[in-house]
Tab-separated table of C-alpha atoms and ligand atoms in Angstrom:
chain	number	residue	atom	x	y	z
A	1353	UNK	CA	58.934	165.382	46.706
A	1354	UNK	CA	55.461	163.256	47.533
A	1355	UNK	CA	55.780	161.094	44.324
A	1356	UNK	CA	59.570	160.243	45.360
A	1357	UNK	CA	58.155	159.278	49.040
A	1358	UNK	CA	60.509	161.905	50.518
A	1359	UNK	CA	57.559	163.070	52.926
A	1360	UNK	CA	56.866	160.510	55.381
A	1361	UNK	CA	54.508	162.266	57.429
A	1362	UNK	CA	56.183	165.201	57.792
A	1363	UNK	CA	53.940	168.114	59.782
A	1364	UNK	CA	55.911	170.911	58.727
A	1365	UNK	CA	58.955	172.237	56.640
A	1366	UNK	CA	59.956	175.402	56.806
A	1367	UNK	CA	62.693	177.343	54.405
A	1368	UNK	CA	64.515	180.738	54.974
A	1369	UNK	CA	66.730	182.662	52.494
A	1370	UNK	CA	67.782	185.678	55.073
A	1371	UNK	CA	69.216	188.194	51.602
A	1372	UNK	CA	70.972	190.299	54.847
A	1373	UNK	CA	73.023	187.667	55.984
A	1374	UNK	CA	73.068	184.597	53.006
A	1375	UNK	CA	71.455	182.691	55.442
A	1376	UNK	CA	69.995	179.868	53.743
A	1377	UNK	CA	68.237	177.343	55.872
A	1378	UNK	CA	65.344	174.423	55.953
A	1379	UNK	CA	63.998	173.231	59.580
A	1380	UNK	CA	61.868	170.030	59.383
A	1381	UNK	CA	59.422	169.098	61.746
A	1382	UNK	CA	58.575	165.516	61.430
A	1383	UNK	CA	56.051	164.974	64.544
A	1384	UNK	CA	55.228	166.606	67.414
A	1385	UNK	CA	53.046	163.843	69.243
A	1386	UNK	CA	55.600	163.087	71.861
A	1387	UNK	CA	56.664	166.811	72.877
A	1388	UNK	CA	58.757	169.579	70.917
A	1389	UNK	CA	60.601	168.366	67.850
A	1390	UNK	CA	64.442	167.656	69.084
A	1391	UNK	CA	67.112	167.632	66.569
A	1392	UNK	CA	70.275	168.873	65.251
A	1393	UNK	CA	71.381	171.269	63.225
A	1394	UNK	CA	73.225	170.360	60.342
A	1395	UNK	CA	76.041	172.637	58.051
A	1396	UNK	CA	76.520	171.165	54.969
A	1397	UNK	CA	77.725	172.602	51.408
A	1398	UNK	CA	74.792	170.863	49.474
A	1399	UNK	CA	75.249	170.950	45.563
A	1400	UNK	CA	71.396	172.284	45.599
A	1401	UNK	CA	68.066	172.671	47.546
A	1402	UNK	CA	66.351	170.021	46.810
A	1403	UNK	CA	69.071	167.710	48.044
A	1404	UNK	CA	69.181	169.838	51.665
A	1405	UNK	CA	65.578	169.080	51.485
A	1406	UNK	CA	65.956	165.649	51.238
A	1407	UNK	CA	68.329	165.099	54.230
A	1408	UNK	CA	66.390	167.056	56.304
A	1409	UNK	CA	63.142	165.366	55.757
A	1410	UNK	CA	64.913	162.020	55.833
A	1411	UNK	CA	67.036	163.552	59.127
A	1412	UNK	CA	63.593	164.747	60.967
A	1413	UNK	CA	62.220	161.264	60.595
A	1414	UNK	CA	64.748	159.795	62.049
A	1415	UNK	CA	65.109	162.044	65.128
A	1416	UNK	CA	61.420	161.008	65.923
A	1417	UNK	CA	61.757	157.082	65.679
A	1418	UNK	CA	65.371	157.677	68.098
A	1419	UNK	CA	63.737	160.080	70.653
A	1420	UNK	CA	60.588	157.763	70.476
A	1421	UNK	CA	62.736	154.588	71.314
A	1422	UNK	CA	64.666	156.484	74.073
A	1423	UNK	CA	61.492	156.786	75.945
A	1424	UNK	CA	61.600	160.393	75.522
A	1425	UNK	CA	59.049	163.727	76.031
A	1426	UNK	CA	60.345	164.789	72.337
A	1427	UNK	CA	59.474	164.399	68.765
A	1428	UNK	CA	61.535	164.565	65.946
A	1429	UNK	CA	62.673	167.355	63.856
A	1430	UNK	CA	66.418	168.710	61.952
A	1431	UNK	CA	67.424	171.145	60.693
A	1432	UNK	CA	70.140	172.350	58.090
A	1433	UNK	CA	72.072	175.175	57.131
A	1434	UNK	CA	73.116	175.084	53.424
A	1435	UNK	CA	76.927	176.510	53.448
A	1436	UNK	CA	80.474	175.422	53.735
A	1437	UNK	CA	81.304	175.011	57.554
A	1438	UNK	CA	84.952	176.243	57.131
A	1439	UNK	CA	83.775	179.240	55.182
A	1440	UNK	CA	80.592	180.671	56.038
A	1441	UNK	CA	79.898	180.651	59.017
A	1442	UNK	CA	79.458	184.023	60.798
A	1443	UNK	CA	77.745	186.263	64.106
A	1444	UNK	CA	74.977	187.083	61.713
A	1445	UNK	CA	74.548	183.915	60.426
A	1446	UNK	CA	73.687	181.804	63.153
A	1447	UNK	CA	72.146	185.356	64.780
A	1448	UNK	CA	69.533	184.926	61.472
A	1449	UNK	CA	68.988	180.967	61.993
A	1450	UNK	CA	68.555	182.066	66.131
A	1451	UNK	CA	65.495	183.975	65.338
A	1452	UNK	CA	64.031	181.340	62.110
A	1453	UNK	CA	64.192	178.698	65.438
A	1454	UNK	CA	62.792	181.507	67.914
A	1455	UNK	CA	59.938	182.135	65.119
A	1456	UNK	CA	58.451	178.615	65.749
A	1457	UNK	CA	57.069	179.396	69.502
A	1458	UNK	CA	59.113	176.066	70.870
A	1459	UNK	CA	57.873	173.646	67.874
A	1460	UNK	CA	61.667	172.859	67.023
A	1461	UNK	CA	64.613	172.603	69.791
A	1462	UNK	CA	67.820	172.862	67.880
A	1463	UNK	CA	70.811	171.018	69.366
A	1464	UNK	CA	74.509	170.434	67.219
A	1465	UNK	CA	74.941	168.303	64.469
A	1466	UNK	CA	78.026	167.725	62.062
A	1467	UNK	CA	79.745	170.885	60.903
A	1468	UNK	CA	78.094	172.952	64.140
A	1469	UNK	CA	79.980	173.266	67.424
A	1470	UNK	CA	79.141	174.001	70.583
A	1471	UNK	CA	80.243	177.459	70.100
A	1472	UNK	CA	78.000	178.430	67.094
A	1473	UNK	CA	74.783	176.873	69.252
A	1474	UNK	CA	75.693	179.332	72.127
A	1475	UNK	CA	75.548	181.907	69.435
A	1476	UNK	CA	72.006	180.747	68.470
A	1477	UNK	CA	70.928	180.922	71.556
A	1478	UNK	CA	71.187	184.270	71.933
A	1479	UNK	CA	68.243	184.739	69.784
A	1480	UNK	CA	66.204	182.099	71.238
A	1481	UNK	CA	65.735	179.671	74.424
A	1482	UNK	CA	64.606	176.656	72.162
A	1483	UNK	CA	68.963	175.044	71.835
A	1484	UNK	CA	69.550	171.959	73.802
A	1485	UNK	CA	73.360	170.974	73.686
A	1486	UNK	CA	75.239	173.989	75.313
A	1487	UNK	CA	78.211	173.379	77.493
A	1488	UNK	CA	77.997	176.113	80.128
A	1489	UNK	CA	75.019	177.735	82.160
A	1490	UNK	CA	72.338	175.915	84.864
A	1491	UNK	CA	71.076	173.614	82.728
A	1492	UNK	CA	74.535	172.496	80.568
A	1493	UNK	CA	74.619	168.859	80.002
A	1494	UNK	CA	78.002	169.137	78.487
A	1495	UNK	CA	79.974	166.489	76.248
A	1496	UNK	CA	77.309	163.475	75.215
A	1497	UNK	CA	80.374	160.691	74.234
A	1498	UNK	CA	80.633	159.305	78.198
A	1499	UNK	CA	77.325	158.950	77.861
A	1500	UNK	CA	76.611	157.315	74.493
A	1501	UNK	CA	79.326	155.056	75.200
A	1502	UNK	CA	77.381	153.757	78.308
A	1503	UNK	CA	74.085	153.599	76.094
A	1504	UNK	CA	76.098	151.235	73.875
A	1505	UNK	CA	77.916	149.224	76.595
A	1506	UNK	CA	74.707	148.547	77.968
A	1507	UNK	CA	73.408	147.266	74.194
A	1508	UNK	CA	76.966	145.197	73.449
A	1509	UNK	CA	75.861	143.401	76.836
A	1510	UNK	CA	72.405	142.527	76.316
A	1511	UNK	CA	73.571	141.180	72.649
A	1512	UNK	CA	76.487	138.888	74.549
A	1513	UNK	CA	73.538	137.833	76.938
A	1514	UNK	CA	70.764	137.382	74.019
A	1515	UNK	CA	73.104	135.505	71.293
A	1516	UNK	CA	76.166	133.962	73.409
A	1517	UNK	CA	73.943	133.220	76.785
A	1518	UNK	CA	76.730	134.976	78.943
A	1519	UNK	CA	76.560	137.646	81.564
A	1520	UNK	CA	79.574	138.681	81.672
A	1521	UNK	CA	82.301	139.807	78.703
A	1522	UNK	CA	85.558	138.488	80.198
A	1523	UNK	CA	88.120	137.008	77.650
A	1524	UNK	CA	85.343	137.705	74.832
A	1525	UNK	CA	87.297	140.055	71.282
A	1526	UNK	CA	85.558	142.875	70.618
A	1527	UNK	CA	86.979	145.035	67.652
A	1528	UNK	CA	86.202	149.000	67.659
A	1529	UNK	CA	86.303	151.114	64.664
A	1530	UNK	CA	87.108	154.074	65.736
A	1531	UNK	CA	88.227	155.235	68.870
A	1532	UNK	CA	87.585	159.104	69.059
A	1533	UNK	CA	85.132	160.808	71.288
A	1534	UNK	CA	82.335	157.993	72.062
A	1535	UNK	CA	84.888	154.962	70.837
A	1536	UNK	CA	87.293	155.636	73.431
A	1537	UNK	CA	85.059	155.197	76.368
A	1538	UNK	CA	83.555	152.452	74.600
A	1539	UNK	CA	86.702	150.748	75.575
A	1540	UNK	CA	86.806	151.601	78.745
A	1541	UNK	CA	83.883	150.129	79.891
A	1542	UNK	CA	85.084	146.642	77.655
A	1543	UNK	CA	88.411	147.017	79.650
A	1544	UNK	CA	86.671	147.383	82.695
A	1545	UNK	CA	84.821	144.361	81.810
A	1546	UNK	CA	87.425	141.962	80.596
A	1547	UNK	CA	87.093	142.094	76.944
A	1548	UNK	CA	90.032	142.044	74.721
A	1549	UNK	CA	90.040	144.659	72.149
A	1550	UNK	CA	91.395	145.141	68.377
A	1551	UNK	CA	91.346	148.543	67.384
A	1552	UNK	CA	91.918	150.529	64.264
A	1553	UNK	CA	91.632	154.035	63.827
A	1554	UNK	CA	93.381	156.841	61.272
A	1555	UNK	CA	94.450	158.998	63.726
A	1556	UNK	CA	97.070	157.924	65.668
A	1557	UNK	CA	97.070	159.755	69.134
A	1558	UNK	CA	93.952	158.001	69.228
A	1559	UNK	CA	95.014	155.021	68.584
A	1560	UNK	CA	98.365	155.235	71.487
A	1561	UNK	CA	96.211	156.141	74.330
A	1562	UNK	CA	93.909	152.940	74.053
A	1563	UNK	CA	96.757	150.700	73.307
A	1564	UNK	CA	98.399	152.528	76.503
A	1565	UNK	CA	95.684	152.511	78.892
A	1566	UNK	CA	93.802	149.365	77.832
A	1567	UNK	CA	96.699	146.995	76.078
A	1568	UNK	CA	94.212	147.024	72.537
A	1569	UNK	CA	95.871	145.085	69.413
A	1570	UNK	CA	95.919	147.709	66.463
A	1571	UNK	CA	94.990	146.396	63.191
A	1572	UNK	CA	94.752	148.349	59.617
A	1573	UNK	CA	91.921	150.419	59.035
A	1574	UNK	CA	91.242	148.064	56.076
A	1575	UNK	CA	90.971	145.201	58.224
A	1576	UNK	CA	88.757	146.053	61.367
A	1577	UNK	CA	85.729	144.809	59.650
A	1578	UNK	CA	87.139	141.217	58.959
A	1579	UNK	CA	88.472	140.585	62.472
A	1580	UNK	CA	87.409	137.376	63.759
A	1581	UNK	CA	85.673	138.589	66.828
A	1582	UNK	CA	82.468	137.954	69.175
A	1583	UNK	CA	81.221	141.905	68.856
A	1584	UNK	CA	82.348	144.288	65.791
A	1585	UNK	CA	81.276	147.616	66.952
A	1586	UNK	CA	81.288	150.157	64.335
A	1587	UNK	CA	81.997	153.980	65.897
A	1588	UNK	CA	83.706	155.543	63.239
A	1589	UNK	CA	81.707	156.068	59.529
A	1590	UNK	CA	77.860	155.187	58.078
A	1591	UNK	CA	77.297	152.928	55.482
A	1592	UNK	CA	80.058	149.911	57.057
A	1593	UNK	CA	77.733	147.487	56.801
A	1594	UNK	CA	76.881	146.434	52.828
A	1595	UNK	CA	77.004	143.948	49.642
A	1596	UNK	CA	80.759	144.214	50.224
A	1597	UNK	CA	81.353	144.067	53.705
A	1598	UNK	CA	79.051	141.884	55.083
A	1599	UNK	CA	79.496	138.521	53.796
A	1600	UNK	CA	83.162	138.709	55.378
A	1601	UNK	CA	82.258	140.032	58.532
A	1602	UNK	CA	83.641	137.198	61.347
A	1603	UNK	CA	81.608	138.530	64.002
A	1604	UNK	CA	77.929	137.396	65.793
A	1605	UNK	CA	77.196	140.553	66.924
A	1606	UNK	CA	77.317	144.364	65.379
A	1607	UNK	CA	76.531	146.891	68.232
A	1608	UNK	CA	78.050	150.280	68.131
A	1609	UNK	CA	77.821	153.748	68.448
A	1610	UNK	CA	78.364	154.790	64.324
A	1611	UNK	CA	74.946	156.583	62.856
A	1612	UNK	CA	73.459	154.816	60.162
A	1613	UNK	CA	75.486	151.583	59.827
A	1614	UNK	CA	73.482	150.133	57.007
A	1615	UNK	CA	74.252	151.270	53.758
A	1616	UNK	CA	70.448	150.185	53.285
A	1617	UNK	CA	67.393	149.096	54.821
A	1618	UNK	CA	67.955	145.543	53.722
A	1619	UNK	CA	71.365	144.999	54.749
A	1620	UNK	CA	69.183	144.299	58.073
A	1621	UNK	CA	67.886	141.227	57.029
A	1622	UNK	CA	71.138	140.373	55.077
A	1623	UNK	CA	73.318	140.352	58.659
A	1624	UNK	CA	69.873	138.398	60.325
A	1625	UNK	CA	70.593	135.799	56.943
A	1626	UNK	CA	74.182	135.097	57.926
A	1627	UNK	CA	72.891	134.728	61.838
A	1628	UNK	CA	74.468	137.929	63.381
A	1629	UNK	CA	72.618	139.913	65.650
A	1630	UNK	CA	72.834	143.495	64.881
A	1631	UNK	CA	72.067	146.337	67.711
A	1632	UNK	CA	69.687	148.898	65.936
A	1633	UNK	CA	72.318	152.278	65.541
A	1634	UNK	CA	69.472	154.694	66.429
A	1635	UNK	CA	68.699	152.576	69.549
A	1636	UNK	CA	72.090	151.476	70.724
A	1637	UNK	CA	73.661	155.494	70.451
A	1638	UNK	CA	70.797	157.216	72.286
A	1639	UNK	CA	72.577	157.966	75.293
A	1640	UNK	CA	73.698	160.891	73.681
A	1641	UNK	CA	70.431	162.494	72.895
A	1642	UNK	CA	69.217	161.278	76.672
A	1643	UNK	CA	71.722	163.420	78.288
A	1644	UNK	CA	70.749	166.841	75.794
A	1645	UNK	CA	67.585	166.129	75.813
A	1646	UNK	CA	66.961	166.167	79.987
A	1647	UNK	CA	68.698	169.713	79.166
A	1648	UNK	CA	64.580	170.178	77.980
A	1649	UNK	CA	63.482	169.250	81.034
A	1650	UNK	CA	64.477	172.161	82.973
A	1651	UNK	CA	67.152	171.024	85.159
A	1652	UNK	CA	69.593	168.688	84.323
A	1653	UNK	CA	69.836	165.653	86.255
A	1654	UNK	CA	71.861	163.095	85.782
A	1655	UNK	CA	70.283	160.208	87.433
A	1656	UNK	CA	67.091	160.664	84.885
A	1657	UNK	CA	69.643	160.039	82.315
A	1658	UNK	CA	71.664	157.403	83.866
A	1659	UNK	CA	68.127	155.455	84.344
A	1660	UNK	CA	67.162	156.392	80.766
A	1661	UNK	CA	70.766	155.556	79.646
A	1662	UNK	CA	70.001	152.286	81.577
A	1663	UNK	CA	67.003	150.936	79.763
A	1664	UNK	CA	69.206	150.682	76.425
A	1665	UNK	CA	69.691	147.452	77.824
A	1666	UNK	CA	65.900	146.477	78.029
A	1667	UNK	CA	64.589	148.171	74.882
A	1668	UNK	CA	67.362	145.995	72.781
A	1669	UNK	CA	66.322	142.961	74.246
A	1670	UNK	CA	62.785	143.233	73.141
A	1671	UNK	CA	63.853	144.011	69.724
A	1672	UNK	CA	66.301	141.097	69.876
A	1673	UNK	CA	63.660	138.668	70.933
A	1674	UNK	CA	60.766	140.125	68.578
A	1675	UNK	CA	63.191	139.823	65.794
A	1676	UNK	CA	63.700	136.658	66.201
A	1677	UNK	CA	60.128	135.474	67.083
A	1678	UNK	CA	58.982	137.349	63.861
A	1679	UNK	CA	61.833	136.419	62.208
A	1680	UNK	CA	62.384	139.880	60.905
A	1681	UNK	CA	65.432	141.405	60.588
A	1682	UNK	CA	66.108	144.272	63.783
A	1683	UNK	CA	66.803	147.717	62.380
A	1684	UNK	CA	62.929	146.808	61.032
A	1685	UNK	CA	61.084	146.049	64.269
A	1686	UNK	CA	63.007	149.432	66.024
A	1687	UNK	CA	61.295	151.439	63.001
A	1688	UNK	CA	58.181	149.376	64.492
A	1689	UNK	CA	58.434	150.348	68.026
A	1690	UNK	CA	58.643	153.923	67.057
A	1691	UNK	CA	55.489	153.925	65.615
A	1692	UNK	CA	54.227	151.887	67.900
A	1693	UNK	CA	55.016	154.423	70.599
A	1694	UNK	CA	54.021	157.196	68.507
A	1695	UNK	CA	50.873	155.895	67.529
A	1696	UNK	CA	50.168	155.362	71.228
A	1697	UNK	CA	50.948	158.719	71.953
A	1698	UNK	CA	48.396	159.964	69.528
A	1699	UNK	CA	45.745	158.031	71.290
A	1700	UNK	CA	46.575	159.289	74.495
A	1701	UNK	CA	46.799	163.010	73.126
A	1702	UNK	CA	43.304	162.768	71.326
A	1703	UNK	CA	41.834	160.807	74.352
A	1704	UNK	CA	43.293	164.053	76.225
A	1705	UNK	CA	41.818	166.777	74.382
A	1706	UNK	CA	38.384	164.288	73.481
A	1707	UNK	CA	37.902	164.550	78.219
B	236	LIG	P1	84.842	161.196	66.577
B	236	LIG	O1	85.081	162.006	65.351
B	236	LIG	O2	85.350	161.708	67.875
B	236	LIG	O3	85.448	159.735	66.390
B	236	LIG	C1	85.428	159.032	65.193
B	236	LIG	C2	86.768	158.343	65.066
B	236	LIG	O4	86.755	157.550	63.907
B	236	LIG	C3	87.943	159.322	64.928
B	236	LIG	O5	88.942	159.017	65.879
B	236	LIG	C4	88.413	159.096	63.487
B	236	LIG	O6	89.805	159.289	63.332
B	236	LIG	C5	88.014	157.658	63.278
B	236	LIG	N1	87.902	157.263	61.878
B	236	LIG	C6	87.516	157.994	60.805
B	236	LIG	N2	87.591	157.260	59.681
B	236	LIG	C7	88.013	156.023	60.055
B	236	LIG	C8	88.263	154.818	59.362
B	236	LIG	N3	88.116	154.722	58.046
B	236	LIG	N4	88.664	153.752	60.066
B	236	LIG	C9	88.841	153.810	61.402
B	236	LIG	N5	88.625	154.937	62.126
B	236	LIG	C10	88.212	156.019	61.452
B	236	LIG	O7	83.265	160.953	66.622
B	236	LIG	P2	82.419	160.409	67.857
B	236	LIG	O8	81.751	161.543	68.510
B	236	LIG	O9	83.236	159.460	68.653
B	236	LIG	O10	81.275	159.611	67.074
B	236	LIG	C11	81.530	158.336	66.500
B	236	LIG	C12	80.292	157.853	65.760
B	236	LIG	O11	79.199	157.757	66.677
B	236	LIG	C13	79.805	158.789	64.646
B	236	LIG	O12	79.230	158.009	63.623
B	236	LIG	C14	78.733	159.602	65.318
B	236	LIG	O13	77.787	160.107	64.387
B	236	LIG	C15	78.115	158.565	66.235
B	236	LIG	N6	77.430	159.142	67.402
B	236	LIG	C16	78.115	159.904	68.294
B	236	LIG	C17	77.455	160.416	69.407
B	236	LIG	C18	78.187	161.247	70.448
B	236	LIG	O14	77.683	161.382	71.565
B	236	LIG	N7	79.364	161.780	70.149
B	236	LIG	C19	76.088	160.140	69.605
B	236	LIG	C20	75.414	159.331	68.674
B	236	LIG	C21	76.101	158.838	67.578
């Protein structure tokens, strides 16, 4: 694991194989500087361990450099649950991984990831008060989409202000890839705004109620990415943005909502090569995270997160305009931030427990 870089800092990883209930998960805590690690919690049928281990390390690190960003009171940790979500998932089960999150006094907060619903967190929480993400009780912050979507409205408008000089988005073509949970409000606001959209999706009820309430042009899924169009914002998959895609991308601007966009690190500077200006994914789709994590806080409110939500807008423009004066591609100087922040953080923490 250290000779193949895997740990980047990591504080802590911890592994449970419950024999009662086939429980068999990893929680990794990546840093703590910032507040509790926040993260999801991942089902996934890994072929093996060490592969679980190596998502969840890479997972945890990334959960601190997007809570960092967001400006928020967290640090970053994951976890996963190695299993099939269709298959094994039972009472016990999540009962078992309850108590492995209870068992860390508060170091990890467990929200839902991919293959865990809302209904398997409430189960969790029976066992322990550290889940973020539920949808009923005091503190609920309920579904996240509305509120990524404004996260990444707010980032497709400082792009169209950075690169194209404009204010506004009237008459400008934005094309959406996917337009499920987050994608669909992602339109709305563009609608709102006077953008004309070109959708594509693979499910088509999705696809009728945009081109319904909004008048979008439907093209092929195989043909979203080519669109000749001012924004392309990804919301569907990871990995759109590589060798193949990107040198026939017609677009000046990338900024959506999708996790992990780059099928690697230096597709960055490839998209800053061809001179299009691409919105960070970790940055741009943290309005999600904003609105669990204030669930943290106590008591929801949801003017901290529409002011957190709100600052999107500022935090991409400094990483538009450093990435330029550095020339340096952008998904490079948001990694940069975060440690920036973190390492600040540290200071103050030491400086707190030197007085
Ligand atoms: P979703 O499943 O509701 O929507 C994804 C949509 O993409 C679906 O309608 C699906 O049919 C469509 N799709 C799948 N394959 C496609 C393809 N090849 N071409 C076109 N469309 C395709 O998910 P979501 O919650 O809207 O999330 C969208 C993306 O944003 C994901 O990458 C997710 O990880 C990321 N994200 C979501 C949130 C959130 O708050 N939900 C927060 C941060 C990041």
């Amino acid at each position: 694991m250290i000779e193949t870089n895997q740990f980047r800092e990591h504080e802590q990883l911890v592994y449970l194989h419950d024999k009662e209930t086939g429980l068999k998960a990893i929680i990794a805590i990546h840093d703590t500087t910032l507040g509790p690690a926040g993260g999801g919690c991942r089902m996934w049928p890994y072929d093996n361990e060490m592969d679980a281990i190596a998502d969840v390390l890479r997972l945890s690190r990334g959960m601190s450099y997007k809570n960092a960003v967001a400006g928020l009171a967290l640090g970053g940790g994951k976890s996963v649950i190695i299993g099939n979500p269709h298959k094994d998932k039972s009472e016990e089960l999540f009962r078992a991984f309850g108590r492995m999150v209870e068992s860390l006094g508060g170091k990890y907060i467990a929200a839902e990831d991919v293959g865990i619903s809302v209904e398997d967190m409430e189960i969790v929480a029976r066992e322990t008060k550290h889940v973020i993400g539920l949808s009923e009780g005091e503190h609920a912050s309920g579904d996240p989409s509305p509120f990524t979507a404004d996260g990444v409205f707010q980032g497709i408008r400082a792009a169209v202000k950075y690169k194209l000089g404009r204010e506004d988005l009237s008459g400008l073509t934005v094309a959406v890839q996917g337009v499920g949970h987050v994608g669909y409000y992602i339109c709305r606001h563009l609608h709102e705004a006077g953008a004309k959209l070109v959708v594509s999706d693979i499910h088509q009820p999705s696809l009728d109620r945009v081109v319904s309430e909004f008048g979008a042009t439907v093209v092929d899924p195989g043909e979203i990415l080519q669109v000749e169009c001012d924004v392309l914002c990804p919301c569907a998959l990871g990995a759109v943005l590589n060798d193949d895609t990107i040198p026939n991308l017609k677009t000046t601007i990338v900024a959506g909502a999708a996790n992990n966009q780059l099928a690697r690190d230096e597709h960055g500077r490839m998209l800053k090569d061809r001179g299009i200006l691409f919105a960070p994914d970790y940055v741009i789709n943290a309005g999600g995270i904003i609105n669990v994590s204030a669930e943290a806080r106590g008591k929801y409110d949801v003017e901290w997160v529409r002011e957190k939500v709100a600052n999107i807008y500022n935090t991409l423009m400094t990483i538009y305009r450093r990435s330029d004066e550095e020339n340096r591609p952008t998904n490079v100087i948001a990694d940069e931030l975060a440690e920036e922040i973190i390492a600040a953080g540290r200071e103050r923490n030491s400086k707190g427990k030197a007085a």
